[in-house]
């Protein structure tokens, strides 16, 4: 009898110990998982912010390039003397020469306010008007209001079907009056290469996206098939909506689900989200 009681007591103690160990490991696992997740969020927030700044720097570089082009004597004189064949020739040669060292450029050109192209790196695009009167007037107003080189966003080029960064800059005469504009379009490939080169671990599971927050369209993604398509991830779309509604000084939001741990940085000035 005593042996049976001893066995029962031992079993009860063993069961209690097992339950206690299970609870202990569950609590520790929950604590460690939460700690690791918080650390992952912090690290990823830093990375997302750095990458978003790289995007901004790259676009600023594209704007500076078009701005420099717009200030050349050749394009100014071509706009001032559109009937002068020699000045037009010189502007076209200079345009081609200036773009020759860049592998990421889709287009570089000089145009009148009605969008009639005087010089372009693509010979097939010269002596063409690429917008109707209303669209040309809207573009002129935008360029005049900005008064300096600016990027209008990242879009899917209709001809090449590749994502490009369009940039415009006013061209001024010697008195400082705006007499036309310069335009450029830059492939996002160079930017994506820079982002890919900075992946810190080489882990194939680490990836990034840039999404137009206004439209929900992928500007670029490591999965090229997603570029130019609508984002359908519900959690991500919810986060994007939240970011657009937050104060300007709150750019970061992180989230996790059964598939991913993600950090999102809202580029408020452009209405883009880097993920």
PDB file of C-alpha atoms in Angstrom:
ATOM      1  CA  UNK A   1       0.000   0.000   0.000  1.00  0.00           C
ATOM      2  CA  UNK A   2       2.754   2.444   0.970  1.00  0.00           C
ATOM      3  CA  UNK A   3       4.558   1.705  -2.300  1.00  0.00           C
ATOM      4  CA  UNK A   4       1.386   2.469  -4.296  1.00  0.00           C
ATOM      5  CA  UNK A   5       0.907   5.772  -2.457  1.00  0.00           C
ATOM      6  CA  UNK A   6       4.558   6.641  -3.029  1.00  0.00           C
ATOM      7  CA  UNK A   7       4.190   5.889  -6.738  1.00  0.00           C
ATOM      8  CA  UNK A   8       1.022   8.016  -6.993  1.00  0.00           C
ATOM      9  CA  UNK A   9       2.708  10.888  -5.180  1.00  0.00           C
ATOM     10  CA  UNK A  10       5.756  10.586  -7.408  1.00  0.00           C
ATOM     11  CA  UNK A  11       3.530  10.554 -10.505  1.00  0.00           C
ATOM     12  CA  UNK A  12       1.616  13.596  -9.280  1.00  0.00           C
ATOM     13  CA  UNK A  13       4.840  15.461  -8.571  1.00  0.00           C
ATOM     14  CA  UNK A  14       6.163  14.441 -11.971  1.00  0.00           C
ATOM     15  CA  UNK A  15       2.991  15.652 -13.715  1.00  0.00           C
ATOM     16  CA  UNK A  16       3.139  18.948 -11.820  1.00  0.00           C
ATOM     17  CA  UNK A  17       6.799  19.345 -12.773  1.00  0.00           C
ATOM     18  CA  UNK A  18       6.063  18.596 -16.418  1.00  0.00           C
ATOM     19  CA  UNK A  19       3.189  21.104 -16.461  1.00  0.00           C
ATOM     20  CA  UNK A  20       5.396  23.678 -14.754  1.00  0.00           C
ATOM     21  CA  UNK A  21       8.172  23.073 -17.288  1.00  0.00           C
ATOM     22  CA  UNK A  22       5.715  23.390 -20.191  1.00  0.00           C
ATOM     23  CA  UNK A  23       4.409  26.671 -18.793  1.00  0.00           C
ATOM     24  CA  UNK A  24       7.949  27.871 -18.164  1.00  0.00           C
ATOM     25  CA  UNK A  25       9.084  27.049 -21.705  1.00  0.00           C
ATOM     26  CA  UNK A  26       5.926  28.584 -23.173  1.00  0.00           C
ATOM     27  CA  UNK A  27       6.488  31.801 -21.241  1.00  0.00           C
ATOM     28  CA  UNK A  28      10.183  31.892 -22.147  1.00  0.00           C
ATOM     29  CA  UNK A  29       9.408  31.153 -25.783  1.00  0.00           C
ATOM     30  CA  UNK A  30       6.822  33.916 -25.859  1.00  0.00           C
ATOM     31  CA  UNK A  31       9.230  36.321 -24.190  1.00  0.00           C
ATOM     32  CA  UNK A  32      12.150  35.421 -26.445  1.00  0.00           C
ATOM     33  CA  UNK A  33       9.999  35.514 -29.572  1.00  0.00           C
ATOM     34  CA  UNK A  34       8.717  38.945 -28.625  1.00  0.00           C
ATOM     35  CA  UNK A  35      12.226  40.161 -27.838  1.00  0.00           C
ATOM     36  CA  UNK A  36      13.643  38.850 -31.101  1.00  0.00           C
ATOM     37  CA  UNK A  37      10.705  40.280 -33.046  1.00  0.00           C
ATOM     38  CA  UNK A  38      11.187  43.701 -31.427  1.00  0.00           C
ATOM     39  CA  UNK A  39      14.880  43.584 -32.254  1.00  0.00           C
ATOM     40  CA  UNK A  40      14.106  42.564 -35.836  1.00  0.00           C
ATOM     41  CA  UNK A  41      11.691  45.473 -36.139  1.00  0.00           C
ATOM     42  CA  UNK A  42      14.270  47.935 -34.819  1.00  0.00           C
ATOM     43  CA  UNK A  43      16.972  46.656 -37.157  1.00  0.00           C
ATOM     44  CA  UNK A  44      14.651  46.596 -40.143  1.00  0.00           C
ATOM     45  CA  UNK A  45      13.406  50.112 -39.418  1.00  0.00           C
ATOM     46  CA  UNK A  46      16.982  51.348 -39.640  1.00  0.00           C
ATOM     47  CA  UNK A  47      17.542  49.455 -42.885  1.00  0.00           C
ATOM     48  CA  UNK A  48      14.265  50.674 -44.412  1.00  0.00           C
ATOM     49  CA  UNK A  49      15.063  54.271 -43.504  1.00  0.00           C
ATOM     50  CA  UNK A  50      18.558  53.981 -45.004  1.00  0.00           C
ATOM     51  CA  UNK A  51      17.233  52.429 -48.220  1.00  0.00           C
ATOM     52  CA  UNK A  52      14.516  55.066 -48.530  1.00  0.00           C
ATOM     53  CA  UNK A  53      17.184  57.749 -48.207  1.00  0.00           C
ATOM     54  CA  UNK A  54      19.164  56.006 -50.948  1.00  0.00           C
ATOM     55  CA  UNK A  55      16.098  56.236 -53.196  1.00  0.00           C
ATOM     56  CA  UNK A  56      15.819  59.956 -52.443  1.00  0.00           C
ATOM     57  CA  UNK A  57      19.530  60.498 -53.139  1.00  0.00           C
ATOM     58  CA  UNK A  58      19.339  58.646 -56.431  1.00  0.00           C
ATOM     59  CA  UNK A  59      16.343  60.701 -57.597  1.00  0.00           C
ATOM     60  CA  UNK A  60      18.073  63.912 -56.497  1.00  0.00           C
ATOM     61  CA  UNK A  61      21.017  62.874 -58.672  1.00  0.00           C
ATOM     62  CA  UNK A  62      18.715  62.428 -61.674  1.00  0.00           C
ATOM     63  CA  UNK A  63      17.246  65.890 -61.041  1.00  0.00           C
ATOM     64  CA  UNK A  64      20.707  67.445 -60.792  1.00  0.00           C
ATOM     65  CA  UNK A  65      21.683  65.846 -64.096  1.00  0.00           C
ATOM     66  CA  UNK A  66      18.658  67.262 -65.952  1.00  0.00           C
ATOM     67  CA  UNK A  67      19.175  70.611 -64.234  1.00  0.00           C
ATOM     68  CA  UNK A  68      22.759  70.744 -65.505  1.00  0.00           C
ATOM     69  CA  UNK A  69      21.574  69.829 -68.993  1.00  0.00           C
ATOM     70  CA  UNK A  70      18.920  72.562 -68.930  1.00  0.00           C
ATOM     71  CA  UNK A  71      21.564  75.204 -68.222  1.00  0.00           C
ATOM     72  CA  UNK A  72      23.766  74.457 -71.226  1.00  0.00           C
ATOM     73  CA  UNK A  73      24.226  77.141 -73.851  1.00  0.00           C
ATOM     74  CA  UNK A  74      23.229  74.814 -76.675  1.00  0.00           C
ATOM     75  CA  UNK A  75      19.716  74.072 -75.431  1.00  0.00           C
ATOM     76  CA  UNK A  76      19.080  77.695 -74.508  1.00  0.00           C
ATOM     77  CA  UNK A  77      20.136  78.937 -77.937  1.00  0.00           C
ATOM     78  CA  UNK A  78      18.086  76.236 -79.678  1.00  0.00           C
ATOM     79  CA  UNK A  79      14.949  77.405 -77.873  1.00  0.00           C
ATOM     80  CA  UNK A  80      15.726  81.050 -78.602  1.00  0.00           C
ATOM     81  CA  UNK A  81      16.362  80.292 -82.277  1.00  0.00           C
ATOM     82  CA  UNK A  82      14.196  77.295 -83.229  1.00  0.00           C
ATOM     83  CA  UNK A  83      14.488  78.098 -86.946  1.00  0.00           C
ATOM     84  CA  UNK A  84      18.289  78.102 -86.888  1.00  0.00           C
ATOM     85  CA  UNK A  85      19.346  74.699 -88.228  1.00  0.00           C
ATOM     86  CA  UNK A  86      22.931  75.048 -86.984  1.00  0.00           C
ATOM     87  CA  UNK A  87      21.875  75.782 -83.413  1.00  0.00           C
ATOM     88  CA  UNK A  88      19.421  72.867 -83.497  1.00  0.00           C
ATOM     89  CA  UNK A  89      22.199  70.596 -84.757  1.00  0.00           C
ATOM     90  CA  UNK A  90      24.533  71.690 -81.979  1.00  0.00           C
ATOM     91  CA  UNK A  91      21.839  71.127 -79.335  1.00  0.00           C
ATOM     92  CA  UNK A  92      21.186  67.617 -80.622  1.00  0.00           C
ATOM     93  CA  UNK A  93      24.877  66.745 -80.646  1.00  0.00           C
ATOM     94  CA  UNK A  94      25.317  68.075 -77.131  1.00  0.00           C
ATOM     95  CA  UNK A  95      22.234  66.158 -75.917  1.00  0.00           C
ATOM     96  CA  UNK A  96      23.591  62.881 -77.305  1.00  0.00           C
ATOM     97  CA  UNK A  97      27.053  63.567 -75.934  1.00  0.00           C
ATOM     98  CA  UNK A  98      25.798  64.418 -72.452  1.00  0.00           C
ATOM     99  CA  UNK A  99      23.779  61.200 -72.189  1.00  0.00           C
ATOM    100  CA  UNK A 100      26.465  58.954 -73.674  1.00  0.00           C
ATOM    101  CA  UNK A 101      28.105  58.127 -70.336  1.00  0.00           C
ATOM    102  CA  UNK A 102      24.876  57.028 -68.642  1.00  0.00           C
ATOM    103  CA  UNK A 103      23.518  53.527 -69.048  1.00  0.00           C
ATOM    104  CA  UNK A 104      20.363  54.195 -67.023  1.00  0.00           C
ATOM    105  CA  UNK A 105      18.857  56.903 -69.205  1.00  0.00           C
ATOM    106  CA  UNK A 106      15.834  56.266 -71.421  1.00  0.00           C
ATOM    107  CA  UNK A 107      15.382  59.802 -72.685  1.00  0.00           C
ATOM    108  CA  UNK A 108      16.914  63.280 -72.561  1.00  0.00           C
ATOM    109  CA  UNK A 109      15.468  66.144 -74.580  1.00  0.00           C
ATOM    110  CA  UNK A 110      14.746  69.839 -75.090  1.00  0.00           C
ATOM    111  CA  UNK A 111      11.199  70.950 -75.853  1.00  0.00           C
ATOM    112  CA  UNK A 112       9.110  74.047 -76.376  1.00  0.00           C
ATOM    113  CA  UNK A 113       6.139  74.706 -74.107  1.00  0.00           C
ATOM    114  CA  UNK A 114       3.775  72.967 -76.521  1.00  0.00           C
ATOM    115  CA  UNK A 115       6.038  69.880 -76.060  1.00  0.00           C
ATOM    116  CA  UNK A 116       7.466  70.126 -79.575  1.00  0.00           C
ATOM    117  CA  UNK A 117      10.864  68.401 -79.297  1.00  0.00           C
ATOM    118  CA  UNK A 118      13.905  70.185 -80.692  1.00  0.00           C
ATOM    119  CA  UNK A 119      16.603  67.804 -79.437  1.00  0.00           C
ATOM    120  CA  UNK A 120      16.418  64.229 -78.156  1.00  0.00           C
ATOM    121  CA  UNK A 121      18.789  61.303 -77.717  1.00  0.00           C
ATOM    122  CA  UNK A 122      16.335  59.260 -79.800  1.00  0.00           C
ATOM    123  CA  UNK A 123      16.401  60.655 -83.367  1.00  0.00           C
ATOM    124  CA  UNK A 124      12.884  59.333 -83.971  1.00  0.00           C
ATOM    125  CA  UNK A 125      11.534  61.648 -81.246  1.00  0.00           C
ATOM    126  CA  UNK A 126      12.774  64.969 -82.602  1.00  0.00           C
ATOM    127  CA  UNK A 127      10.380  67.289 -84.437  1.00  0.00           C
ATOM    128  CA  UNK A 128       7.488  65.602 -82.612  1.00  0.00           C
ATOM    129  CA  UNK A 129       4.837  67.015 -80.269  1.00  0.00           C
ATOM    130  CA  UNK A 130       4.161  64.448 -77.559  1.00  0.00           C
ATOM    131  CA  UNK A 131       1.219  66.034 -75.696  1.00  0.00           C
ATOM    132  CA  UNK A 132      -2.032  67.661 -76.731  1.00  0.00           C
ATOM    133  CA  UNK A 133      -2.679  71.335 -75.983  1.00  0.00           C
ATOM    134  CA  UNK A 134      -4.398  70.806 -72.617  1.00  0.00           C
ATOM    135  CA  UNK A 135      -1.792  68.340 -71.346  1.00  0.00           C
ATOM    136  CA  UNK A 136       1.029  70.590 -72.541  1.00  0.00           C
ATOM    137  CA  UNK A 137      -0.490  73.590 -70.753  1.00  0.00           C
ATOM    138  CA  UNK A 138      -0.812  71.586 -67.521  1.00  0.00           C
ATOM    139  CA  UNK A 139       2.824  70.483 -67.771  1.00  0.00           C
ATOM    140  CA  UNK A 140       3.982  74.047 -68.422  1.00  0.00           C
ATOM    141  CA  UNK A 141       2.095  75.287 -65.379  1.00  0.00           C
ATOM    142  CA  UNK A 142       3.649  72.562 -63.220  1.00  0.00           C
ATOM    143  CA  UNK A 143       7.166  73.375 -64.430  1.00  0.00           C
ATOM    144  CA  UNK A 144       6.691  77.112 -63.941  1.00  0.00           C
ATOM    145  CA  UNK A 145       5.312  76.601 -60.428  1.00  0.00           C
ATOM    146  CA  UNK A 146       8.198  74.353 -59.401  1.00  0.00           C
ATOM    147  CA  UNK A 147      10.840  76.538 -61.024  1.00  0.00           C
ATOM    148  CA  UNK A 148      13.548  73.893 -60.738  1.00  0.00           C
ATOM    149  CA  UNK A 149      14.244  70.290 -61.675  1.00  0.00           C
ATOM    150  CA  UNK A 150      11.762  67.845 -60.152  1.00  0.00           C
ATOM    151  CA  UNK A 151      10.624  64.236 -60.403  1.00  0.00           C
ATOM    152  CA  UNK A 152       6.960  63.536 -61.080  1.00  0.00           C
ATOM    153  CA  UNK A 153       7.101  59.969 -59.770  1.00  0.00           C
ATOM    154  CA  UNK A 154       8.149  56.562 -61.018  1.00  0.00           C
ATOM    155  CA  UNK A 155       6.031  55.247 -63.865  1.00  0.00           C
ATOM    156  CA  UNK A 156       5.830  52.414 -66.365  1.00  0.00           C
ATOM    157  CA  UNK A 157       7.184  53.636 -69.704  1.00  0.00           C
ATOM    158  CA  UNK A 158       4.600  52.956 -72.426  1.00  0.00           C
ATOM    159  CA  UNK A 159       7.167  52.025 -75.088  1.00  0.00           C
ATOM    160  CA  UNK A 160       9.794  50.007 -73.212  1.00  0.00           C
ATOM    161  CA  UNK A 161       7.393  48.704 -70.512  1.00  0.00           C
ATOM    162  CA  UNK A 162      10.082  49.385 -67.926  1.00  0.00           C
ATOM    163  CA  UNK A 163       9.863  51.534 -64.806  1.00  0.00           C
ATOM    164  CA  UNK A 164      11.387  54.977 -65.282  1.00  0.00           C
ATOM    165  CA  UNK A 165      11.970  58.135 -63.254  1.00  0.00           C
ATOM    166  CA  UNK A 166      10.699  61.141 -65.265  1.00  0.00           C
ATOM    167  CA  UNK A 167      12.319  64.496 -64.517  1.00  0.00           C
ATOM    168  CA  UNK A 168      11.554  67.995 -65.828  1.00  0.00           C
ATOM    169  CA  UNK A 169      13.427  71.284 -65.506  1.00  0.00           C
ATOM    170  CA  UNK A 170      12.766  74.773 -66.893  1.00  0.00           C
ATOM    171  CA  UNK A 171      15.159  76.257 -69.421  1.00  0.00           C
ATOM    172  CA  UNK A 172      15.785  79.975 -68.918  1.00  0.00           C
ATOM    173  CA  UNK A 173      17.154  82.703 -71.143  1.00  0.00           C
ATOM    174  CA  UNK A 174      19.924  85.051 -70.027  1.00  0.00           C
ATOM    175  CA  UNK A 175      17.346  87.283 -68.341  1.00  0.00           C
ATOM    176  CA  UNK A 176      16.119  84.361 -66.222  1.00  0.00           C
ATOM    177  CA  UNK A 177      12.804  83.946 -68.044  1.00  0.00           C
ATOM    178  CA  UNK A 178      11.533  80.412 -68.612  1.00  0.00           C
ATOM    179  CA  UNK A 179      11.411  79.775 -72.368  1.00  0.00           C
ATOM    180  CA  UNK A 180      10.912  75.997 -72.522  1.00  0.00           C
ATOM    181  CA  UNK A 181      11.922  72.888 -70.662  1.00  0.00           C
ATOM    182  CA  UNK A 182      14.284  69.952 -70.502  1.00  0.00           C
ATOM    183  CA  UNK A 183      13.074  66.442 -69.814  1.00  0.00           C
ATOM    184  CA  UNK A 184      14.712  63.198 -68.847  1.00  0.00           C
ATOM    185  CA  UNK A 185      13.696  59.656 -68.002  1.00  0.00           C
ATOM    186  CA  UNK A 186      15.908  57.270 -66.051  1.00  0.00           C
ATOM    187  CA  UNK A 187      15.471  53.514 -65.716  1.00  0.00           C
ATOM    188  CA  UNK A 188      15.081  52.297 -62.146  1.00  0.00           C
ATOM    189  CA  UNK A 189      17.494  49.414 -62.860  1.00  0.00           C
ATOM    190  CA  UNK A 190      20.475  51.384 -61.562  1.00  0.00           C
ATOM    191  CA  UNK A 191      18.657  52.204 -58.357  1.00  0.00           C
ATOM    192  CA  UNK A 192      17.590  48.607 -57.851  1.00  0.00           C
ATOM    193  CA  UNK A 193      21.176  47.452 -58.373  1.00  0.00           C
ATOM    194  CA  UNK A 194      22.358  49.836 -55.672  1.00  0.00           C
ATOM    195  CA  UNK A 195      19.683  48.571 -53.286  1.00  0.00           C
ATOM    196  CA  UNK A 196      20.475  44.939 -54.055  1.00  0.00           C
ATOM    197  CA  UNK A 197      24.191  45.475 -53.503  1.00  0.00           C
ATOM    198  CA  UNK A 198      23.492  46.688 -49.968  1.00  0.00           C
ATOM    199  CA  UNK A 199      21.669  43.572 -48.779  1.00  0.00           C
ATOM    200  CA  UNK A 200      23.596  42.945 -45.594  1.00  0.00           C
ATOM    201  CA  UNK A 201      23.267  39.198 -45.165  1.00  0.00           C
ATOM    202  CA  UNK A 202      22.861  37.733 -48.624  1.00  0.00           C
ATOM    203  CA  UNK A 203      19.802  35.945 -47.273  1.00  0.00           C
ATOM    204  CA  UNK A 204      17.461  35.142 -50.153  1.00  0.00           C
ATOM    205  CA  UNK A 205      14.546  35.543 -47.762  1.00  0.00           C
ATOM    206  CA  UNK A 206      15.331  39.248 -47.293  1.00  0.00           C
ATOM    207  CA  UNK A 207      13.676  41.446 -49.896  1.00  0.00           C
ATOM    208  CA  UNK A 208      12.333  44.923 -50.549  1.00  0.00           C
ATOM    209  CA  UNK A 209       9.583  46.725 -52.433  1.00  0.00           C
ATOM    210  CA  UNK A 210       8.711  50.298 -53.325  1.00  0.00           C
ATOM    211  CA  UNK A 211       4.996  50.971 -53.635  1.00  0.00           C
ATOM    212  CA  UNK A 212       3.040  53.994 -54.810  1.00  0.00           C
ATOM    213  CA  UNK A 213       0.878  54.640 -51.744  1.00  0.00           C
ATOM    214  CA  UNK A 214      -1.723  56.575 -53.735  1.00  0.00           C
ATOM    215  CA  UNK A 215      -2.366  53.814 -56.280  1.00  0.00           C
ATOM    216  CA  UNK A 216      -1.126  50.683 -54.515  1.00  0.00           C
ATOM    217  CA  UNK A 217       1.047  49.821 -57.540  1.00  0.00           C
ATOM    218  CA  UNK A 218       4.502  48.262 -57.180  1.00  0.00           C
ATOM    219  CA  UNK A 219       7.117  50.727 -58.416  1.00  0.00           C
ATOM    220  CA  UNK A 220       9.702  47.997 -58.117  1.00  0.00           C
ATOM    221  CA  UNK A 221      10.141  44.718 -56.326  1.00  0.00           C
ATOM    222  CA  UNK A 222      12.723  41.957 -56.260  1.00  0.00           C
ATOM    223  CA  UNK A 223      10.077  39.843 -57.960  1.00  0.00           C
ATOM    224  CA  UNK A 224      10.087  41.564 -61.347  1.00  0.00           C
ATOM    225  CA  UNK A 225       6.675  40.112 -62.177  1.00  0.00           C
ATOM    226  CA  UNK A 226       5.105  42.404 -59.559  1.00  0.00           C
ATOM    227  CA  UNK A 227       6.487  45.624 -61.049  1.00  0.00           C
ATOM    228  CA  UNK A 228       3.658  47.774 -62.361  1.00  0.00           C
ATOM    229  CA  UNK A 229       0.959  45.559 -60.829  1.00  0.00           C
ATOM    230  CA  UNK A 230      -1.422  46.222 -57.943  1.00  0.00           C
ATOM    231  CA  UNK A 231      -0.405  45.193 -54.438  1.00  0.00           C
ATOM    232  CA  UNK A 232      -2.878  42.602 -53.112  1.00  0.00           C
ATOM    233  CA  UNK A 233      -1.360  41.863 -49.697  1.00  0.00           C
ATOM    234  CA  UNK A 234      -4.062  42.884 -47.222  1.00  0.00           C
ATOM    235  CA  UNK A 235      -1.750  43.482 -44.255  1.00  0.00           C
ATOM    236  CA  UNK A 236       0.545  45.639 -46.348  1.00  0.00           C
ATOM    237  CA  UNK A 237      -2.327  47.646 -47.823  1.00  0.00           C
ATOM    238  CA  UNK A 238      -3.672  48.223 -44.306  1.00  0.00           C
ATOM    239  CA  UNK A 239      -0.267  49.462 -43.150  1.00  0.00           C
ATOM    240  CA  UNK A 240       0.023  51.769 -46.157  1.00  0.00           C
ATOM    241  CA  UNK A 241      -3.358  53.281 -45.324  1.00  0.00           C
ATOM    242  CA  UNK A 242      -2.285  53.758 -41.711  1.00  0.00           C
ATOM    243  CA  UNK A 243       0.970  55.442 -42.724  1.00  0.00           C
ATOM    244  CA  UNK A 244      -0.832  57.909 -44.974  1.00  0.00           C
ATOM    245  CA  UNK A 245      -3.071  58.908 -42.060  1.00  0.00           C
ATOM    246  CA  UNK A 246      -0.286  59.366 -39.490  1.00  0.00           C
ATOM    247  CA  UNK A 247       1.403  62.675 -38.602  1.00  0.00           C
ATOM    248  CA  UNK A 248       4.264  63.747 -40.847  1.00  0.00           C
ATOM    249  CA  UNK A 249       6.911  62.888 -38.256  1.00  0.00           C
ATOM    250  CA  UNK A 250       5.826  59.240 -37.980  1.00  0.00           C
ATOM    251  CA  UNK A 251       7.310  57.457 -40.977  1.00  0.00           C
ATOM    252  CA  UNK A 252       7.809  53.905 -39.689  1.00  0.00           C
ATOM    253  CA  UNK A 253       5.397  51.042 -39.178  1.00  0.00           C
ATOM    254  CA  UNK A 254       6.295  47.389 -38.729  1.00  0.00           C
ATOM    255  CA  UNK A 255       4.140  44.281 -38.776  1.00  0.00           C
ATOM    256  CA  UNK A 256       4.380  40.500 -38.790  1.00  0.00           C
ATOM    257  CA  UNK A 257       2.112  37.704 -39.963  1.00  0.00           C
ATOM    258  CA  UNK A 258       2.523  34.013 -40.700  1.00  0.00           C
ATOM    259  CA  UNK A 259       4.557  34.761 -43.814  1.00  0.00           C
ATOM    260  CA  UNK A 260       6.685  37.858 -43.239  1.00  0.00           C
ATOM    261  CA  UNK A 261       8.155  40.317 -40.810  1.00  0.00           C
ATOM    262  CA  UNK A 262       8.143  43.696 -42.522  1.00  0.00           C
ATOM    263  CA  UNK A 263       9.206  47.267 -41.863  1.00  0.00           C
ATOM    264  CA  UNK A 264       7.622  50.064 -43.879  1.00  0.00           C
ATOM    265  CA  UNK A 265       8.993  53.574 -44.317  1.00  0.00           C
ATOM    266  CA  UNK A 266       6.607  56.221 -45.646  1.00  0.00           C
ATOM    267  CA  UNK A 267       8.229  58.717 -48.017  1.00  0.00           C
ATOM    268  CA  UNK A 268       5.616  61.399 -47.386  1.00  0.00           C
ATOM    269  CA  UNK A 269       6.939  63.943 -49.896  1.00  0.00           C
ATOM    270  CA  UNK A 270       6.478  61.460 -52.727  1.00  0.00           C
ATOM    271  CA  UNK A 271       3.604  59.396 -51.282  1.00  0.00           C
ATOM    272  CA  UNK A 272       5.622  56.183 -51.652  1.00  0.00           C
ATOM    273  CA  UNK A 273       6.202  53.372 -49.152  1.00  0.00           C
ATOM    274  CA  UNK A 274       9.512  51.520 -49.004  1.00  0.00           C
ATOM    275  CA  UNK A 275       9.071  48.006 -47.582  1.00  0.00           C
TER     276      UNK A 275
END
